[in-house]
Amino acid sequence: AQSVSQHNHHVILSEAASLELGCNYSYGGTVNLFWYVQYPGQHLQLLLKYFSGDPLVKGIKGFEAEFIKSKFSFNLRKPSVQWSDTAEYFCAVNQPNAGKSTFGDGTTLTVKP
Amino acid sequence: NAGVTQTPKFRILKIGQSMTLQCTQDMNHNYMYWYRQDPGMGLKLIYYSVGAGITDKGEVPNGYNVSRSTTEDFPLRLELAAPSQTSVYFCASRNRDGYTFGSGTRLTVV
């Protein structure tokens, strides 16, 4: 069965620090990759996605992610975080045309002002 | 465009009571899902549907039932509520571009 690992459970950063959240998946074939964000008390929202093409994808609010096929990874990055980035971040993977995605357990990001 | 609409937003149930969480989407997505999210935990898939008339169990289906009579609606039924079902429930629909989540139902069973 496909699995998704988010190694960092809780990350604490100061404003303006750089961010990298790890995501690794287990499936060796073609995959679609996503990052979702959940702000406190809210529902999950799509941050960015990768299907094919340029492995560096840019999403909303200055976030980007890089797909490295050889490492089965899709890490999320942001050069300079803000207090408003405090949220939980979920990585998700699915095979094209699959009925459902597999979500990681999430990483809680706390940004100190 | 409303997206995914869940009702109610909050509910308190007594042990043994039943209720239905409503979910409707207006994006004509074939795929729909119910997840529960416990404090500090990730998403656990309860049930999902790949189209009207087709449903399947997820990771934690016990104590729940679903139906999918139309593309738009995917209600979740709780029978004989138990304290272990206290959680936040999210309905979602999906197309190729990813999931769209509803705003959630916070359920407390006392």
Coordinates of C-alpha atoms in Angstrom, one line a residue:
Chain A
A1 CA 0.0 0.0 0.0
Q2 CA 1.1 3.5 -0.7
S3 CA 2.4 5.6 2.2
V4 CA 3.4 9.2 2.8
S5 CA 5.9 10.2 5.4
Q6 CA 6.3 13.7 6.8
H7 CA 9.3 13.5 9.0
N8 CA 8.9 16.7 10.9
H9 CA 5.9 16.6 13.2
H10 CA 6.4 20.1 14.7
V11 CA 8.6 22.9 13.4
I12 CA 9.1 26.2 15.2
L13 CA 10.7 29.1 13.3
S14 CA 11.2 32.8 13.8
E15 CA 9.8 35.2 11.3
A16 CA 12.0 35.6 8.2
A17 CA 13.6 32.2 8.7
S18 CA 13.6 29.8 5.7
L19 CA 11.3 26.8 5.7
E20 CA 11.7 23.3 4.4
L21 CA 9.2 20.6 5.2
G22 CA 9.9 17.0 4.1
C23 CA 7.6 14.7 2.3
N24 CA 8.5 11.2 1.1
Y25 CA 6.2 8.7 -0.6
S26 CA 6.5 5.0 -1.2
Y27 CA 5.0 4.4 -4.6
G28 CA 7.4 3.9 -7.5
G29 CA 5.2 4.7 -10.5
T30 CA 3.7 7.9 -11.8
V31 CA 2.2 10.0 -9.1
N32 CA 0.4 13.3 -8.6
L33 CA 1.6 15.3 -5.6
F34 CA 0.0 17.9 -3.5
W35 CA 0.6 20.1 -0.5
Y36 CA -2.4 21.4 1.6
V37 CA -2.4 23.9 4.4
Q38 CA -4.8 24.1 7.3
Y39 CA -4.8 27.4 9.2
P40 CA -6.0 27.2 12.9
G41 CA -9.7 26.3 13.1
Q42 CA -10.1 26.1 9.4
H43 CA -10.3 23.4 6.7
L44 CA -7.6 22.2 4.4
Q45 CA -6.8 24.3 1.3
L46 CA -4.7 23.4 -1.7
L47 CA -1.3 25.1 -1.6
L48 CA 0.3 23.7 -4.7
K49 CA 0.3 20.6 -6.9
Y50 CA 2.6 18.7 -9.2
F51 CA 1.5 16.4 -12.1
S52 CA 4.4 16.6 -14.6
G53 CA 6.9 18.9 -16.3
D54 CA 9.1 21.3 -14.3
P55 CA 9.8 19.6 -11.0
L56 CA 9.9 22.9 -9.2
V57 CA 6.4 24.1 -8.7
K58 CA 5.2 27.4 -7.3
G59 CA 2.1 27.8 -5.2
I60 CA 0.3 30.5 -3.4
K61 CA 1.7 32.8 -0.7
G62 CA 5.3 32.3 -1.9
F63 CA 5.5 28.6 -1.3
E64 CA 7.2 26.2 -3.7
A65 CA 8.0 22.5 -3.8
E66 CA 10.5 20.4 -5.6
F67 CA 9.8 16.9 -6.9
I68 CA 12.8 14.7 -6.8
K69 CA 11.8 11.4 -8.4
S70 CA 15.0 9.5 -7.5
K71 CA 14.4 10.3 -3.8
F72 CA 10.6 9.9 -3.9
S73 CA 10.4 13.3 -2.3
F74 CA 8.2 16.4 -2.7
N75 CA 9.6 18.9 -0.1
L76 CA 7.9 22.2 0.6
R77 CA 9.9 25.4 0.9
K78 CA 9.5 29.0 1.6
P79 CA 12.5 31.5 1.7
S80 CA 11.1 33.7 4.4
V81 CA 8.2 32.7 6.7
Q82 CA 5.7 35.1 8.3
W83 CA 3.7 34.7 11.5
S84 CA 0.6 34.2 9.3
D85 CA 2.2 31.0 7.9
T86 CA 1.5 29.3 11.3
A87 CA -0.6 26.3 10.3
E88 CA -0.6 22.6 9.7
Y89 CA 0.8 21.3 6.4
F90 CA -0.2 18.1 4.7
C91 CA 1.5 16.3 1.9
A92 CA -0.7 14.0 -0.3
V93 CA 0.0 11.6 -3.1
N94 CA -2.2 9.7 -5.5
Q95 CA -1.7 7.6 -8.6
P96 CA -3.4 9.2 -11.7
N97 CA -7.0 8.1 -11.9
A98 CA -6.9 6.5 -8.4
G99 CA -10.0 6.8 -6.3
K100 CA -8.3 8.5 -3.4
S101 CA -5.1 10.2 -2.2
T102 CA -2.9 9.1 0.6
F103 CA -2.2 11.9 3.1
G104 CA 0.7 12.3 5.4
D105 CA 0.2 12.9 9.1
G106 CA 0.9 16.6 8.8
T107 CA 3.5 19.0 10.1
T108 CA 2.6 21.7 12.5
L109 CA 4.5 24.9 11.7
T110 CA 4.7 27.6 14.4
V111 CA 6.2 30.9 13.4
K112 CA 7.2 33.2 16.3
P113 CA 6.8 36.9 15.7
Chain B
N1 CA -19.6 28.9 -6.6
A2 CA -20.2 27.4 -3.1
G3 CA -17.8 24.5 -3.4
V4 CA -18.4 21.9 -0.6
T5 CA -21.0 22.7 1.9
Q6 CA -21.3 20.9 5.2
T7 CA -24.0 21.1 7.8
P8 CA -24.2 21.4 10.8
K9 CA -21.1 23.2 11.8
F10 CA -21.4 22.1 15.5
R11 CA -23.4 19.4 17.2
I12 CA -23.5 17.8 20.6
L13 CA -24.9 14.3 20.8
K14 CA -25.7 12.1 23.7
I15 CA -24.3 8.6 23.7
G16 CA -26.6 6.3 21.7
Q17 CA -28.2 9.0 19.6
S18 CA -28.0 9.1 15.8
M19 CA -27.5 11.9 13.4
T20 CA -26.7 12.6 9.8
L21 CA -23.9 15.0 8.7
Q22 CA -24.9 16.6 5.4
C23 CA -22.5 17.3 2.6
T24 CA -23.2 18.7 -0.9
Q25 CA -20.9 19.9 -3.6
D26 CA -21.8 22.0 -6.7
M27 CA -18.6 21.3 -8.8
N28 CA -19.9 18.1 -10.4
H29 CA -17.0 16.1 -8.9
N30 CA -17.3 12.3 -9.1
Y31 CA -15.1 11.6 -6.1
M32 CA -16.3 12.5 -2.6
Y33 CA -14.9 11.7 0.8
W34 CA -15.5 11.8 4.6
Y35 CA -12.6 12.3 6.9
R36 CA -12.3 12.7 10.6
Q37 CA -9.6 14.7 12.3
D38 CA -8.8 14.3 16.0
P39 CA -6.8 16.9 17.9
G40 CA -3.1 16.9 16.8
M41 CA -3.7 14.1 14.4
G42 CA -3.9 13.8 10.7
L43 CA -6.9 12.8 8.5
K44 CA -8.5 9.4 8.8
L45 CA -10.6 8.3 5.9
I46 CA -14.0 7.0 6.9
Y47 CA -15.8 6.4 3.6
Y48 CA -15.4 7.5 0.0
S49 CA -17.4 7.4 -3.2
V50 CA -16.2 7.4 -6.8
G51 CA -19.6 8.3 -8.2
A52 CA -23.3 8.1 -7.6
G53 CA -24.3 4.8 -6.3
I54 CA -20.8 3.6 -5.5
T55 CA -19.3 3.8 -2.0
D56 CA -16.4 2.1 -0.3
K57 CA -14.9 1.9 3.2
G58 CA -11.8 3.8 4.2
E59 CA -9.6 3.3 7.2
V60 CA -12.1 3.8 10.0
P61 CA -15.6 3.0 8.8
N62 CA -17.0 1.3 12.0
G63 CA -20.0 3.1 13.5
Y64 CA -20.7 5.1 10.3
N65 CA -22.7 4.7 7.1
V66 CA -22.9 6.6 3.9
S67 CA -25.0 6.8 0.7
R68 CA -24.5 8.5 -2.6
S69 CA -27.8 8.7 -4.5
T70 CA -26.7 11.8 -6.5
T71 CA -23.5 13.3 -7.6
E72 CA -24.0 16.3 -5.4
D73 CA -24.8 14.8 -2.0
F74 CA -22.8 12.5 0.2
P75 CA -24.3 12.3 3.7
L76 CA -22.6 10.5 6.6
R77 CA -24.8 8.7 9.1
L78 CA -23.7 8.0 12.7
E79 CA -25.7 5.3 14.4
L80 CA -25.5 4.9 18.2
A81 CA -23.0 7.7 18.8
A82 CA -20.1 6.9 21.1
P83 CA -17.6 9.2 22.9
S84 CA -14.9 7.9 20.5
Q85 CA -16.7 9.6 17.7
T86 CA -16.0 13.0 19.2
S87 CA -14.0 14.7 16.4
V88 CA -14.0 17.2 13.6
Y89 CA -15.5 15.7 10.4
F90 CA -14.5 17.0 7.0
C91 CA -16.3 16.3 3.7
A92 CA -14.3 16.7 0.5
S93 CA -14.7 16.3 -3.2
R94 CA -12.0 15.8 -5.7
N95 CA -11.1 16.2 -9.3
R96 CA -7.8 15.9 -11.1
D97 CA -6.7 19.3 -9.7
G98 CA -7.0 18.1 -6.1
Y99 CA -9.3 18.1 -3.1
T100 CA -11.8 20.7 -2.1
F101 CA -12.8 20.5 1.6
G102 CA -15.8 21.7 3.4
S103 CA -15.5 23.8 6.5
G104 CA -16.0 20.9 8.9
T105 CA -18.5 19.7 11.5
R106 CA -17.3 19.7 15.1
L107 CA -19.1 16.8 16.8
T108 CA -19.0 16.2 20.6
V109 CA -20.6 13.0 22.0
V110 CA -21.3 13.2 25.7

